[in-house]
PDB file of C-alpha atoms in Angstrom:
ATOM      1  CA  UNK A  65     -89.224 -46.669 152.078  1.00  0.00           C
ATOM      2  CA  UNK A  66     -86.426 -44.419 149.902  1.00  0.00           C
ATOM      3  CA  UNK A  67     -87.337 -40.637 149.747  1.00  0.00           C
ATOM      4  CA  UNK A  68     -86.179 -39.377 146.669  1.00  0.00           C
ATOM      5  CA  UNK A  69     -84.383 -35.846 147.076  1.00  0.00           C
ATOM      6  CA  UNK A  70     -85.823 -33.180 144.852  1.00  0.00           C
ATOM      7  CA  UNK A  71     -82.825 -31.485 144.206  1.00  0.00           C
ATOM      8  CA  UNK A  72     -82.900 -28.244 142.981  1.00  0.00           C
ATOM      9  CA  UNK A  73     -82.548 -27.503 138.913  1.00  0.00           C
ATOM     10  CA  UNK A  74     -80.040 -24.885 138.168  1.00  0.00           C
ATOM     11  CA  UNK A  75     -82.646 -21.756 137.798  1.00  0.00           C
ATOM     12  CA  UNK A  76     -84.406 -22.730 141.197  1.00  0.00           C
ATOM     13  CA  UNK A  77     -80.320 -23.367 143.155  1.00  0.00           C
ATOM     14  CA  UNK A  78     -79.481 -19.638 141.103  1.00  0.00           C
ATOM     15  CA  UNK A  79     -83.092 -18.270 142.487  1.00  0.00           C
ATOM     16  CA  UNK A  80     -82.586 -19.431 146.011  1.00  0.00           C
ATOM     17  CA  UNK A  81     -78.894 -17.766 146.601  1.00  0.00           C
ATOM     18  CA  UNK A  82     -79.930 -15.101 145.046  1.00  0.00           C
ATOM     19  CA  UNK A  83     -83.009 -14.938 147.223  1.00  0.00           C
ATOM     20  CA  UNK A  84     -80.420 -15.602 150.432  1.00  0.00           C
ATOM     21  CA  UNK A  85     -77.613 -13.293 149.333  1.00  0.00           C
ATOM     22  CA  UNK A  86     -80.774 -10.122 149.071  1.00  0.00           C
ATOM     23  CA  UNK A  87     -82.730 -11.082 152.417  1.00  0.00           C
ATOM     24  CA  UNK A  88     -79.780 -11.138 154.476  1.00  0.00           C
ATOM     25  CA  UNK A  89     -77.933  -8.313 152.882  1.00  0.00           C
ATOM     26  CA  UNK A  90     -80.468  -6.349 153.525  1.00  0.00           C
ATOM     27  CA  UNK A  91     -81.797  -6.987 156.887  1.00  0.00           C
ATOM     28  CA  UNK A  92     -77.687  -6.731 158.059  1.00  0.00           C
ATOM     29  CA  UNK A  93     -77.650  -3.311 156.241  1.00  0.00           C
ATOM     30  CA  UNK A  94     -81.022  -2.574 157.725  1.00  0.00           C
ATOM     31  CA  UNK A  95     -79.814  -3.232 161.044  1.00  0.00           C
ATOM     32  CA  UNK A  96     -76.505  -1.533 161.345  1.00  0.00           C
ATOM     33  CA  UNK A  97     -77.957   1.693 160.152  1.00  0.00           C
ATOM     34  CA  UNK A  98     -80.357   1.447 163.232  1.00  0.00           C
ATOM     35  CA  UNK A  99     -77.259   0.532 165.236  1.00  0.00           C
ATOM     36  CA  UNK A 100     -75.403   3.586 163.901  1.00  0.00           C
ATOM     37  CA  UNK A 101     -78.421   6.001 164.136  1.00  0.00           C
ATOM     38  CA  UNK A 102     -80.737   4.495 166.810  1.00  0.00           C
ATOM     39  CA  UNK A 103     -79.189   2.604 168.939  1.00  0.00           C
ATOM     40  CA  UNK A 104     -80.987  -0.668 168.638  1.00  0.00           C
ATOM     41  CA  UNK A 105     -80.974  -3.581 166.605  1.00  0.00           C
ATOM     42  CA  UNK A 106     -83.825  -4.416 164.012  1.00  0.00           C
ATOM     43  CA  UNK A 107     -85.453  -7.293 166.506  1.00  0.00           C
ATOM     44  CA  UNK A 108     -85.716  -4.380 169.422  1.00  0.00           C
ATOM     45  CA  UNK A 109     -86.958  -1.662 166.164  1.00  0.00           C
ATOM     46  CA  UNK A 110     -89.583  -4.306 165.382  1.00  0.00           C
ATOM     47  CA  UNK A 111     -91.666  -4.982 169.312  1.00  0.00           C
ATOM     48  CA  UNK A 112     -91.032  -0.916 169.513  1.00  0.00           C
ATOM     49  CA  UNK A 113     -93.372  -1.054 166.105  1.00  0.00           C
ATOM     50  CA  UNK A 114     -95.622  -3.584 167.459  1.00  0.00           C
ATOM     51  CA  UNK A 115     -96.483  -2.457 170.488  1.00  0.00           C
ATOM     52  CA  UNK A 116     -96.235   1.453 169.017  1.00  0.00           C
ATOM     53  CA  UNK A 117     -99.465  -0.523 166.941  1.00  0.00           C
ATOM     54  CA  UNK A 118    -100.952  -2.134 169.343  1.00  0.00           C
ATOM     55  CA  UNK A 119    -104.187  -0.871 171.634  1.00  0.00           C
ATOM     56  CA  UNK A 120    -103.162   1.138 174.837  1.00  0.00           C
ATOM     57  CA  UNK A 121     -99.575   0.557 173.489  1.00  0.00           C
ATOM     58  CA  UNK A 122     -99.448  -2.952 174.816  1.00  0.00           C
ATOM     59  CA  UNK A 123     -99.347  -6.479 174.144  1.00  0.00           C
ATOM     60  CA  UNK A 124     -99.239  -9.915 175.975  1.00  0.00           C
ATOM     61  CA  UNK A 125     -95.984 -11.470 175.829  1.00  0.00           C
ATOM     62  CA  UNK A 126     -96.979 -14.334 174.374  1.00  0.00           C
ATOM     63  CA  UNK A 127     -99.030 -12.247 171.738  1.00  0.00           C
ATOM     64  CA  UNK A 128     -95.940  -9.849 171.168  1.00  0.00           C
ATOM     65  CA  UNK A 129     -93.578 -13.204 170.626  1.00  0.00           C
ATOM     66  CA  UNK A 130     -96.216 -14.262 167.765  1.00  0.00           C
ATOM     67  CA  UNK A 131     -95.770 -11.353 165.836  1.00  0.00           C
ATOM     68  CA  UNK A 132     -92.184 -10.555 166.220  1.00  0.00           C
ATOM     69  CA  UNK A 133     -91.899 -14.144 165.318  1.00  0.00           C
ATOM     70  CA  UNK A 134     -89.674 -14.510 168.272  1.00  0.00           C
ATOM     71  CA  UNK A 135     -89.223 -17.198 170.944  1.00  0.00           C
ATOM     72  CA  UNK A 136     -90.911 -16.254 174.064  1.00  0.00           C
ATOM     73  CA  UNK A 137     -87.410 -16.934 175.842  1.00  0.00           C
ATOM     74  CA  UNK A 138     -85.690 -14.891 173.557  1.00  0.00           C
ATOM     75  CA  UNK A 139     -88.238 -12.017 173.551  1.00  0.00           C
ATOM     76  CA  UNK A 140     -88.738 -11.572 177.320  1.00  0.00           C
ATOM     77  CA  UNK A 141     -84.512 -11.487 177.091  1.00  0.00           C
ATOM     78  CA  UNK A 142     -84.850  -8.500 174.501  1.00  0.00           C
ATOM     79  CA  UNK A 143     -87.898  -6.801 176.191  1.00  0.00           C
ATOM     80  CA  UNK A 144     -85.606  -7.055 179.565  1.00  0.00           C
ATOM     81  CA  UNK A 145     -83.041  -5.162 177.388  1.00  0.00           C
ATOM     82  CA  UNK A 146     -85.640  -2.411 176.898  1.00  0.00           C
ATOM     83  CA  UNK A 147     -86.882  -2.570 180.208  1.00  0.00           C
ATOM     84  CA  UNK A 148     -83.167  -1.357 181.495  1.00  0.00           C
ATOM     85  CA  UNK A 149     -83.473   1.396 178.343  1.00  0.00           C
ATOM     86  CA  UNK A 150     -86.825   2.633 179.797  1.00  0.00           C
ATOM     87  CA  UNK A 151     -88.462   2.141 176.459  1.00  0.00           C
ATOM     88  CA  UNK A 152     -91.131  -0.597 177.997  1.00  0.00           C
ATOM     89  CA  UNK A 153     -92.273  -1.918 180.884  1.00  0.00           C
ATOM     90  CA  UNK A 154     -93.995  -5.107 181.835  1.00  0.00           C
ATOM     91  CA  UNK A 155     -97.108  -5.715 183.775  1.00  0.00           C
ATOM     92  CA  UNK A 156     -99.235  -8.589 184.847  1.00  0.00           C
ATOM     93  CA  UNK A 157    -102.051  -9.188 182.489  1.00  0.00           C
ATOM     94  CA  UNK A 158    -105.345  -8.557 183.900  1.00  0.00           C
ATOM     95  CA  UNK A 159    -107.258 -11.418 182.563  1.00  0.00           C
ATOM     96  CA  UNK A 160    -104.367 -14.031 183.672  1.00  0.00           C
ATOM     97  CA  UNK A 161    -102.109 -14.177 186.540  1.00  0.00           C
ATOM     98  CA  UNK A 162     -99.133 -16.117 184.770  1.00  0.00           C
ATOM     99  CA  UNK A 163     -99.338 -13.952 181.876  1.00  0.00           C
ATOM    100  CA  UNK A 164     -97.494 -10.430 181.173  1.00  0.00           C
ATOM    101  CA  UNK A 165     -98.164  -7.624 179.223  1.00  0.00           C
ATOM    102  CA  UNK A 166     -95.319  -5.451 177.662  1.00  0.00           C
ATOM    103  CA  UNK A 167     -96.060  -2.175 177.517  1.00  0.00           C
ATOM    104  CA  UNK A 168     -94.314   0.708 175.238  1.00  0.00           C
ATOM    105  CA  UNK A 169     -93.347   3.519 177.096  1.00  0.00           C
ATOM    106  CA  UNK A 170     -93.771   7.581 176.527  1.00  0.00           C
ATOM    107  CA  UNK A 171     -89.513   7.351 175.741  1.00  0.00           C
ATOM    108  CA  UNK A 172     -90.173   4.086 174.300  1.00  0.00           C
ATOM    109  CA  UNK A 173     -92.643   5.867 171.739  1.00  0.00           C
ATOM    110  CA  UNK A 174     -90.290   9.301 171.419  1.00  0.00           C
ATOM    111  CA  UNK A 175     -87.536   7.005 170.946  1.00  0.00           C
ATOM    112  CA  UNK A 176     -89.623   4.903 167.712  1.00  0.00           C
ATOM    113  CA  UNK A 177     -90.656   8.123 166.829  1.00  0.00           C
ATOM    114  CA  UNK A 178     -86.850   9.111 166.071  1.00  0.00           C
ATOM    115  CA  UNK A 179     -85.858   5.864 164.962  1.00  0.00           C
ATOM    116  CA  UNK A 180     -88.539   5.872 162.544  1.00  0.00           C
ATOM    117  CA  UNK A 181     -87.933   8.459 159.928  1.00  0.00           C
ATOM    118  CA  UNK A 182     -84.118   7.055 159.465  1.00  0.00           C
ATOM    119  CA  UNK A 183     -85.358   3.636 158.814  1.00  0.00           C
ATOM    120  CA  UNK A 184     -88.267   4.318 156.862  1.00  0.00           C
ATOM    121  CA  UNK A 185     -85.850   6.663 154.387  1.00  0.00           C
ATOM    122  CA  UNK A 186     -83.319   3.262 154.786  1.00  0.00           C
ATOM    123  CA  UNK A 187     -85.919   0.665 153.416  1.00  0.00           C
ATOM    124  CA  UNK A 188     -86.841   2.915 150.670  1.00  0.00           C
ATOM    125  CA  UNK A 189     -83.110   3.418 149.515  1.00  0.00           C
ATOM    126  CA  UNK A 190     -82.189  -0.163 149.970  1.00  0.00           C
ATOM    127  CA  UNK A 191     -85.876  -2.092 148.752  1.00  0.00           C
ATOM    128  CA  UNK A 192     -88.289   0.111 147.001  1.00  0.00           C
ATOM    129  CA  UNK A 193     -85.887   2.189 144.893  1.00  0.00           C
ATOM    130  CA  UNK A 194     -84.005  -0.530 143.777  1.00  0.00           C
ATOM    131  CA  UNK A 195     -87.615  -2.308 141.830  1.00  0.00           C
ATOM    132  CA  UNK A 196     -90.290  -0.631 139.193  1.00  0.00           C
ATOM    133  CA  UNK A 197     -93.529  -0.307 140.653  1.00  0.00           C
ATOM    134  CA  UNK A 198     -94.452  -3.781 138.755  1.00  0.00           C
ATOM    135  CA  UNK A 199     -91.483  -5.642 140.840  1.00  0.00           C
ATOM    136  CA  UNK A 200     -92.892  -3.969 144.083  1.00  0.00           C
ATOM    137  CA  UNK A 201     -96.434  -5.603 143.330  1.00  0.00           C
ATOM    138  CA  UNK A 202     -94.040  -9.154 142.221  1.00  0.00           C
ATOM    139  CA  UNK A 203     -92.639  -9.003 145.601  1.00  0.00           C
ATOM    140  CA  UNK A 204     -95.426  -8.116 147.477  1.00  0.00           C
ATOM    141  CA  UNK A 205     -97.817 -11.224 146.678  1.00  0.00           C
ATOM    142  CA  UNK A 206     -94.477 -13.609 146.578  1.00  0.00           C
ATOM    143  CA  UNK A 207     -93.844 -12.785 150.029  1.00  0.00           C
ATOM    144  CA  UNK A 208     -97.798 -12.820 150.817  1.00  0.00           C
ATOM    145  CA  UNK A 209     -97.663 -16.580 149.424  1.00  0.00           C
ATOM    146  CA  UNK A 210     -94.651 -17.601 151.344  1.00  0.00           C
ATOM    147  CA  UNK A 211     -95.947 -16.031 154.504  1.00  0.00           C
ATOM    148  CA  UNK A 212     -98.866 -17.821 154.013  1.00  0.00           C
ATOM    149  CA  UNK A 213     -97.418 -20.970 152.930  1.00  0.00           C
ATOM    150  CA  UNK A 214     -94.954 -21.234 155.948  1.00  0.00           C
ATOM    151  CA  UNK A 215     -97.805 -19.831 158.533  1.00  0.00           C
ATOM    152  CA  UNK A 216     -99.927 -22.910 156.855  1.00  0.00           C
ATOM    153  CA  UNK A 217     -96.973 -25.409 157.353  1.00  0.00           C
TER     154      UNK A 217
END
């Protein structure tokens, strides 16, 4: 049996660079500001967030991969990274002996707390001033529909 492609028309080929050229342009500008100012890249901003979030300040790993949307190969490499900072520290879960919790540190949490008002002041320049309040809302249930789409998929 064929499968027909279902290429895309000229508005939806237009819509998707557009959509690829904005995403990525902003997450790289995103993320060399927190270079430049903090010291970390977006990924390590993010489980600081998370677990900054989280009850008691931690996570298990494999809880903390799910919501960073990470690899748990690729996060335990990046909370290693933040181990050596001091910013979190691991610990065997209590309620299973192969599993680890990640835990945000008191410099982990002064170091978010720095990072934080840079960023925040960075996604408003570069996202939110950019759109009219209607846009906002436009983005804000496409990206709810995607996310659920793709979580669905």
């Amino acid at each position: 049996m064929t499968v027909m492609t279902r290429w895309l028309d000229s508005d939806e080929q237009r819509t998707w660079r557009a959509f690829l050229t904005a995403s990525r342009a902003l997450m790289d500008t995103l993320d060399r500001e927190l270079q430049r100012d903090a010291g970390m890249p977006h990924a390590y901003y993010e489980i600081l967030v998370r677990l900054s979030e989280s009850p008691g300040r931690r996570l298990r790993m494999s809880d903390l991969a799910e919501a960073t949307g990470s690899s748990r190969s690729r996060l335990s490499h990046a909370v290693a990274r933040l181990e050596a900072a001091g910013w979190v520290r691991r610990e065997e879960c209590p309620t299973d002996r192969r599993g680890q919790v990640a835990l945000l540190t008191d410099e982990g949490f002064a170091t978010l707390a720095a990072a934080a008002p840079g960023h925040v002041d960075g996604v408003r320049q570069h996202l939110f001033d950019a759109l009219s309040p209607a846009q906002v809302d436009q983005l804000r249930r496409i990206s709810e529909t995607l996310a659920e789409h793709l979580r669905r998929s």
